XYZ file of C-alpha atoms in Angstrom:
420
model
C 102.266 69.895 94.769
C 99.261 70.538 92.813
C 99.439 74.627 93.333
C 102.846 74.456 91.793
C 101.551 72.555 88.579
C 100.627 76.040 86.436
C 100.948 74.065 83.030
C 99.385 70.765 84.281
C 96.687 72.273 86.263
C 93.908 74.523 85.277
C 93.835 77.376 87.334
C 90.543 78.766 86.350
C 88.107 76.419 86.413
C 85.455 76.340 84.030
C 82.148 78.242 86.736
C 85.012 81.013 87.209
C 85.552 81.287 83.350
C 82.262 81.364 82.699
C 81.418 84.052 85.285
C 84.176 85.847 83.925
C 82.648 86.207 80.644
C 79.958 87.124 82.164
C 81.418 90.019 84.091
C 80.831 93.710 83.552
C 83.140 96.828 84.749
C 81.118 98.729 87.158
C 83.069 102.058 88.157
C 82.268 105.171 90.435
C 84.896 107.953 89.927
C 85.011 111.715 91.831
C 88.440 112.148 90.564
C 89.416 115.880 90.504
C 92.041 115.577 88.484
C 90.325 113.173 85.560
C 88.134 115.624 83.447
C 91.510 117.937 83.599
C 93.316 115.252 82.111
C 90.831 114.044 79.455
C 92.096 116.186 76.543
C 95.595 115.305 76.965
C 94.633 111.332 77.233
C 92.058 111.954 74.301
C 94.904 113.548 71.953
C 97.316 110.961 73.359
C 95.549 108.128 72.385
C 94.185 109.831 68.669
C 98.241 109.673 68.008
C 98.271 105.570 68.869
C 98.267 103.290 65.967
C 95.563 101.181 65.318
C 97.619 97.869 65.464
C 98.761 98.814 68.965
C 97.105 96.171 71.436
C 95.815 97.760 74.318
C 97.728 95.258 76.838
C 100.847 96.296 75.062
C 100.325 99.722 75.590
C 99.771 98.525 79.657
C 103.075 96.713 79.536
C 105.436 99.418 77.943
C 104.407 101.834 80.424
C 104.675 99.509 83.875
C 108.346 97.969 82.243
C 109.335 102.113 82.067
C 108.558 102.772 85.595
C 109.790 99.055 86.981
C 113.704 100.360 85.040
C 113.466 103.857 85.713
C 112.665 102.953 89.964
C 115.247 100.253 89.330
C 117.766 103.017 88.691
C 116.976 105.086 91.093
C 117.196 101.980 93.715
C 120.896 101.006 92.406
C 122.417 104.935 93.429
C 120.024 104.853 96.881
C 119.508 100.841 98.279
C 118.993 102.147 101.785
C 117.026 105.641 100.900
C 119.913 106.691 103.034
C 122.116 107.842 100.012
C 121.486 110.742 98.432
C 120.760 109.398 94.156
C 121.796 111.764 91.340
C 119.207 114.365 90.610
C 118.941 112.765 87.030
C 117.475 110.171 88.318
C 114.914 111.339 90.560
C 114.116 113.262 87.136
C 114.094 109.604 84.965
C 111.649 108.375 88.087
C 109.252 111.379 87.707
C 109.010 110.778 83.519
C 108.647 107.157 83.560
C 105.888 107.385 85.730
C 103.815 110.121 84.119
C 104.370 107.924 81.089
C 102.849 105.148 82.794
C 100.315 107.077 84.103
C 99.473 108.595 80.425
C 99.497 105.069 79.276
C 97.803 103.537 82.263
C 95.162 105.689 81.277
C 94.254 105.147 77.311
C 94.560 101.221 76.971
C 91.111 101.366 77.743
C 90.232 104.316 75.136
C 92.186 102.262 72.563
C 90.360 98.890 73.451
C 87.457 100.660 72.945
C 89.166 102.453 69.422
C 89.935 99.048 68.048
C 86.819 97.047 69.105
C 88.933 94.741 71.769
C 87.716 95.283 74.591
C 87.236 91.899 77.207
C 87.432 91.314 81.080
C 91.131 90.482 80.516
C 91.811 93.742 79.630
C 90.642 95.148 83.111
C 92.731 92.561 84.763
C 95.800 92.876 83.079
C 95.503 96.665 84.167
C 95.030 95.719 87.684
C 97.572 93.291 87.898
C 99.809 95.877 86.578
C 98.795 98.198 88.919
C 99.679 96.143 91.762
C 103.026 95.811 90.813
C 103.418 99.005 89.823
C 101.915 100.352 93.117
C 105.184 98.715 95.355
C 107.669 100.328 93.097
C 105.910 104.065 92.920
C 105.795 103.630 96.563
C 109.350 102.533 97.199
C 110.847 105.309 94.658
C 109.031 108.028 96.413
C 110.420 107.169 99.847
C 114.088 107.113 98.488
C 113.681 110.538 96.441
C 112.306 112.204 100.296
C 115.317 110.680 101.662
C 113.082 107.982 104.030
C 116.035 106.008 104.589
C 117.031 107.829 107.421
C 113.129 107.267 109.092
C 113.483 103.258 108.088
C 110.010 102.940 110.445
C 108.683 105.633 108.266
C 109.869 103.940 104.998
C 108.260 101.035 106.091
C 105.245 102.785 106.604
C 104.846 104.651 103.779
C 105.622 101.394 101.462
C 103.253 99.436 103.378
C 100.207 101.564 103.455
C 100.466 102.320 99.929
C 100.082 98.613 99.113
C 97.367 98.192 101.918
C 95.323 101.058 100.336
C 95.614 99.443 96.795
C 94.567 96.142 98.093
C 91.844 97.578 100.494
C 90.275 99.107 96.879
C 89.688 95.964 95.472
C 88.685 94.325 98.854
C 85.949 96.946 98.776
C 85.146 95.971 94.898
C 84.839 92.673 95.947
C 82.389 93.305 98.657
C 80.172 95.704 96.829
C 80.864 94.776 93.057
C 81.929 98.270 91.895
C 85.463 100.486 92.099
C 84.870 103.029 93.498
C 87.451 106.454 92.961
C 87.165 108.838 95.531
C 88.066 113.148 94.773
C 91.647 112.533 95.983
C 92.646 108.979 94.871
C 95.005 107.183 92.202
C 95.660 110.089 90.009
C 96.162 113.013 92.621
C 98.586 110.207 94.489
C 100.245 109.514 90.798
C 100.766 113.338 90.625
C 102.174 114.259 94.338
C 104.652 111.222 93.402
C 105.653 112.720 90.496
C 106.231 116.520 92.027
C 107.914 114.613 95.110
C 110.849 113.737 92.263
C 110.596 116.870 90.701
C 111.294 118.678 93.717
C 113.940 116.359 94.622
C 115.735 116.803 90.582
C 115.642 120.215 90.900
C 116.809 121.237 94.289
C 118.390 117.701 95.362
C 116.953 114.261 97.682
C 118.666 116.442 100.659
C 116.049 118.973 100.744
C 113.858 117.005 102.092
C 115.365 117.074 105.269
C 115.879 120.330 105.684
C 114.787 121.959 108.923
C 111.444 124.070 108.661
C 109.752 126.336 111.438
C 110.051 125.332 114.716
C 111.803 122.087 116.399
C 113.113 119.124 114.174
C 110.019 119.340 112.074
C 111.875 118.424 108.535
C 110.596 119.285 104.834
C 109.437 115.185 104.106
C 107.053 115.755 107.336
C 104.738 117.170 104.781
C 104.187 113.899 102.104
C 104.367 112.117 104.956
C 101.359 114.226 107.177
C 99.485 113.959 103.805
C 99.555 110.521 102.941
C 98.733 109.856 107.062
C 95.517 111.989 106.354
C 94.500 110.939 102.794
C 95.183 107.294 103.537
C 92.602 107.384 106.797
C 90.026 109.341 105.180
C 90.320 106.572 102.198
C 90.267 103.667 104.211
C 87.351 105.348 106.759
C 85.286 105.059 102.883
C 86.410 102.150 102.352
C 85.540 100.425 105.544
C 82.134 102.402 105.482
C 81.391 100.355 102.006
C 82.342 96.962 103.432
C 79.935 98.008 107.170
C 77.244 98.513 104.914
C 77.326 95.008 103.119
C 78.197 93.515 99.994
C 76.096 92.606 97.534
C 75.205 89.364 97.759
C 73.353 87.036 99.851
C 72.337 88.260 102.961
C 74.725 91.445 102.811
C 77.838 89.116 101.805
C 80.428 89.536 98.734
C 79.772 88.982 95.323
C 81.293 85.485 95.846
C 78.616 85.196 98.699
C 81.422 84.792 101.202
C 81.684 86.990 104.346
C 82.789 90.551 103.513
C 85.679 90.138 106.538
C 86.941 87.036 104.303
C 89.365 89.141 102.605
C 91.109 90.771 105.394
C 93.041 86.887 106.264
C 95.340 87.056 103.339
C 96.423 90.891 103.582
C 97.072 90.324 107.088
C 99.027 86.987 106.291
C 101.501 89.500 103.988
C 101.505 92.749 106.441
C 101.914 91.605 109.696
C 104.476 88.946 109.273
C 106.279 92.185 107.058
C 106.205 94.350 110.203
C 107.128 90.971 112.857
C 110.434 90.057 110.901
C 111.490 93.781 110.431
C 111.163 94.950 113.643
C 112.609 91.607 115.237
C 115.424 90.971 113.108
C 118.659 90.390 114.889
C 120.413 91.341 111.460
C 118.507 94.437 111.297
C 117.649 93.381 107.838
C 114.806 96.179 106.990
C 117.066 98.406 107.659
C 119.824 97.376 105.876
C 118.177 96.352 102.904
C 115.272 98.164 102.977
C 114.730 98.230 98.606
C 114.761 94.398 98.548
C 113.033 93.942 101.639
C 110.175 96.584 100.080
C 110.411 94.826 96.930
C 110.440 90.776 98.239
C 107.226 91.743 100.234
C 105.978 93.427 97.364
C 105.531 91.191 95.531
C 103.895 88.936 97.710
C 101.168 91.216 98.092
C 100.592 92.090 94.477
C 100.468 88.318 94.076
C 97.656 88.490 96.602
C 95.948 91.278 95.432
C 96.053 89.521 91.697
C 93.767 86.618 93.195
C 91.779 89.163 95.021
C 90.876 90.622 91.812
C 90.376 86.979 89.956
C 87.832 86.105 92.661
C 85.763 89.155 92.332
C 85.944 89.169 88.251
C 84.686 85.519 88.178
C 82.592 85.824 92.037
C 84.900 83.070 93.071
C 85.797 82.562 96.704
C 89.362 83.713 97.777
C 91.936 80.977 98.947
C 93.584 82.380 101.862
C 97.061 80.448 101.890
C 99.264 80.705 99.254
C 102.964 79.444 97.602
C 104.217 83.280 97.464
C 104.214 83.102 101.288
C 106.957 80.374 101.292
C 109.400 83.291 101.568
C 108.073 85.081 104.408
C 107.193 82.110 106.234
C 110.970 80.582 105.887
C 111.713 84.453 107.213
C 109.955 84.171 110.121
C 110.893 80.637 111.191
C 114.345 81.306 110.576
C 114.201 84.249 113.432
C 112.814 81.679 115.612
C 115.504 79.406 115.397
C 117.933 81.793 115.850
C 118.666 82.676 112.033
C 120.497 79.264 111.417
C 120.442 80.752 108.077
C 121.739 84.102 107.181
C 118.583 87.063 106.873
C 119.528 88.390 103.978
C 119.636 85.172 101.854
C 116.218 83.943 102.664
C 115.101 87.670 102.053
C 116.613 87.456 98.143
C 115.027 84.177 98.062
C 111.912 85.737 99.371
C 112.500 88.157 96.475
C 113.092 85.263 93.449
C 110.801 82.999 94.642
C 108.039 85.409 94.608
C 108.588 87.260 91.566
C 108.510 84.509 89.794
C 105.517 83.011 91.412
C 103.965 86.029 90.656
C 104.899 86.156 86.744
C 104.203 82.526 86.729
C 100.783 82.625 87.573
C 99.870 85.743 85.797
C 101.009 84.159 83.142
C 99.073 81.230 83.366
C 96.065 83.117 84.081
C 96.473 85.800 81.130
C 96.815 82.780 78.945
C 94.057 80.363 80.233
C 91.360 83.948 79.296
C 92.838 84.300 76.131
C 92.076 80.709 75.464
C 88.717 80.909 77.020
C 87.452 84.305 75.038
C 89.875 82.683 71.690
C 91.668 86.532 71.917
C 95.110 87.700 71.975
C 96.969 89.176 75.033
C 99.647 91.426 73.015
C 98.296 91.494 69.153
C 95.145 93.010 67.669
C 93.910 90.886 64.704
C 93.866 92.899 61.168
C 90.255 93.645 60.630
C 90.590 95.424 56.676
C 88.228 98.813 57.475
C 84.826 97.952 56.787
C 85.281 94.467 57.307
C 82.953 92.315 59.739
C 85.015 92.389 63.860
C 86.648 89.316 64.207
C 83.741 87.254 66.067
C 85.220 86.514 69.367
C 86.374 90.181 70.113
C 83.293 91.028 68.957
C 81.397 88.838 71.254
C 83.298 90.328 74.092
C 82.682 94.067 73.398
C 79.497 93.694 72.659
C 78.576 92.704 76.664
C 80.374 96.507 77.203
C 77.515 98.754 78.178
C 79.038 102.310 78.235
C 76.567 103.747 80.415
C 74.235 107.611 79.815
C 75.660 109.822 77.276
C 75.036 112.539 80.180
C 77.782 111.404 82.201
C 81.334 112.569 82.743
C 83.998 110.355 81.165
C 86.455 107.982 83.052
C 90.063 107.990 82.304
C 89.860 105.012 80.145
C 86.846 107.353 78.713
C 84.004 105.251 79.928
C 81.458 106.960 81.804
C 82.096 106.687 85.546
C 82.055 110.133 87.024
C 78.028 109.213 87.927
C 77.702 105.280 88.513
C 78.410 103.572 85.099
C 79.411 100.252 84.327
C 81.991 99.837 80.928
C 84.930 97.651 80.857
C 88.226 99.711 80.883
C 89.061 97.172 77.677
């Protein structure tokens, strides 16, 4: 079928290319961790070569935190297991290195004069993968396994929140931060595995005060509370209208539009875990997290295409083969066995997912005639190679009043700058 042609068809088409050019990074930020940060990013990314691309420096740090969670998943599949302290201690560094280097690809882009609308979604799509395995490794370091509805929870509304950020970007054209958000999460994550290294995954369920009230109650309370108070913003942006016609999305669709296709990932998610006669969440909760994953950063990747290039969203998609052969598999009495259609679920949309990223990543740099991976040698001095050039030079970096971003545009009062 046509949507499986990625080298014979043109996914972009040339209005959404165009309008991608076009586009401008318009941020809001209240972070209260940010300006705290700034130094170290600033003297982080003063020690980064020059020749480094800024998508390279994206990559490195999301392939770091895919192996280290990777690790962490072979010693705990379940969560039930209790992994070696070393590498709850691997999980904590590889994501504060992501998290350093999530955080200056857009200071370099700006260093070296590259920075273009791919940039920003090459970080998002990054982030959405990145998202389901921070998630899943902070579940198995509190020991979650034992709580699989919990797990399933946690997992869950960590990739709802991400995807409910850009739904709200979509509707109102700017990303907005709130004073506990991204970072602060990034942070409690990384403390979560440093408690675990130091004392051991077990302490987590130890018994505090009074009843069965156990240690992991408390991540769990907070991400219950921080979760509703960011999704109570969120749905307060989307209430008030987009900005388009007649209160709609940038795309001028409705501003409910984008609710189909996280719906079409979540609730089949929570229908074949809690039905399965296999019990196949709870047995293989890691893939399970991971197969689903996917699907929803694939999701969230097209989410973030239609608002960069004000495209309308397409609701049905291939990555939901998986979950859909799930779910009629449990209705015919799993003819098949659960657990192979879930690693196919897994394959399948992994692959789908690189695949069209891919595709995407290389249809831009053909469009905007830039690299994805290399910076061109520009001898100091020199005139900026013309098409990078072109593409900064839409960048508008906002007052020099204002409080810088983490990719060091100005955000912390409304700016718009592309993160590179």
């Amino acid at each position: 079928m046509a949507l499986l042609a990625y080298r014979d068809k043109h996914i972009l088409s040339a209005q959404q290319l165009r309008k991608l050019s076009e586009h401008k990074y318009s941020c809001f930020s209240a972070s209260l961790l940010d300006p705290l940060l700034q130094p170290w990013w600033n003297w982080l990314v003063a020690q980064t070569p020059l020749w480094l691309a800024p998508n390279l420096i994206t990559i490195v740090g999301l392939i770091l935190n895919v192996v280290t969670t990777l690790i962490l998943i072979c010693y705990s599949p379940n969560g039930v297991e209790a992994p070696p302290r070393w590498t709850c201690l691997l999980c904590a560094l590889g994501l504060f290195i992501y998290q350093s280097l999530d955080s200056i690809d857009g200071k370099q882009a700006r260093r070296t004069n590259t920075s273009s609308p791919l940039g920003e979604l090459f970080d998002h799509g990054c982030d959405s993968i990145s998202t389901v395995f921070v998630a899943l490794s902070a579940c198995i370091s509190c020991q979650l396994g034992h709580y699989p509805n919990w797990l399933f929870f946690q997992c869950f509304c960590a990739i709802a929140l991400f995807y409910c950020a850009h739904w709200q970007t979509y509707v109102s054209g700017t990303m907005r931060f709130g004073r506990i958000d991204v970072t602060e999460a990034q942070f409690s994550i990384i403390a979560i595995h440093l408690v675990s290294a130091a004392l051991g995954p077990e302490i987590w369920l130890t018994k505090i005060g009074i009843g069965s009230i156990q240690l992991w109650y408390g991540p769990a309370v907070t991400t219950i509370v921080c979760g509703l108070l960011s999704l109570t913003y969120v749905f307060s942006v989307i209430k008030a209208g987009g900005v388009g016609k007649n209160g709609s999305t940038v795309a001028g669709t409705s501003v409910l539009s984008p609710s189909i296709p996280l719906t079409l990932v979540v609730l089949p998610a929570l229908m074949i875990a809690q039905k399965s006669p296999q019990n196949i969440f709870t047995e293989h909760a890691s893939v399970y997290i991971l197969a689903f994953g996917m699907v929803a950063a694939k999701v969230t990747n097209k989410l973030v295409i239609a608002h960069m290039t004000k495209a309308e969203m397409e609701y049905l998609d291939w990555s939901l083969l998986g979950p859909s052969l799930l779910f009629l598999n449990q209705y015919f009495n799993c003819i098949v066995p659960e657990i192979w259609l879930l690693w196919f679920t897994l394959i399948w949309g992994t692959q789908d997912l690189l695949r069209y990223c891919a595709q995407v990543c290389l249809e831009i740099c053909q469009h905007l005639r830039i690299d994805l991976f290399r910076i061109p040698y520009t001898p100091k001095g020199a005139a900026t190679h013309p098409a990078t050039a072109s593409v900064s030079s839409q960048s508008n970096f906002g007052s020099s009043g204002s409080s810088a971003d983490k990719n060091g545009g100005s955000a912390h009062r409304k700016s718009k700058s592309k993160p590179h």
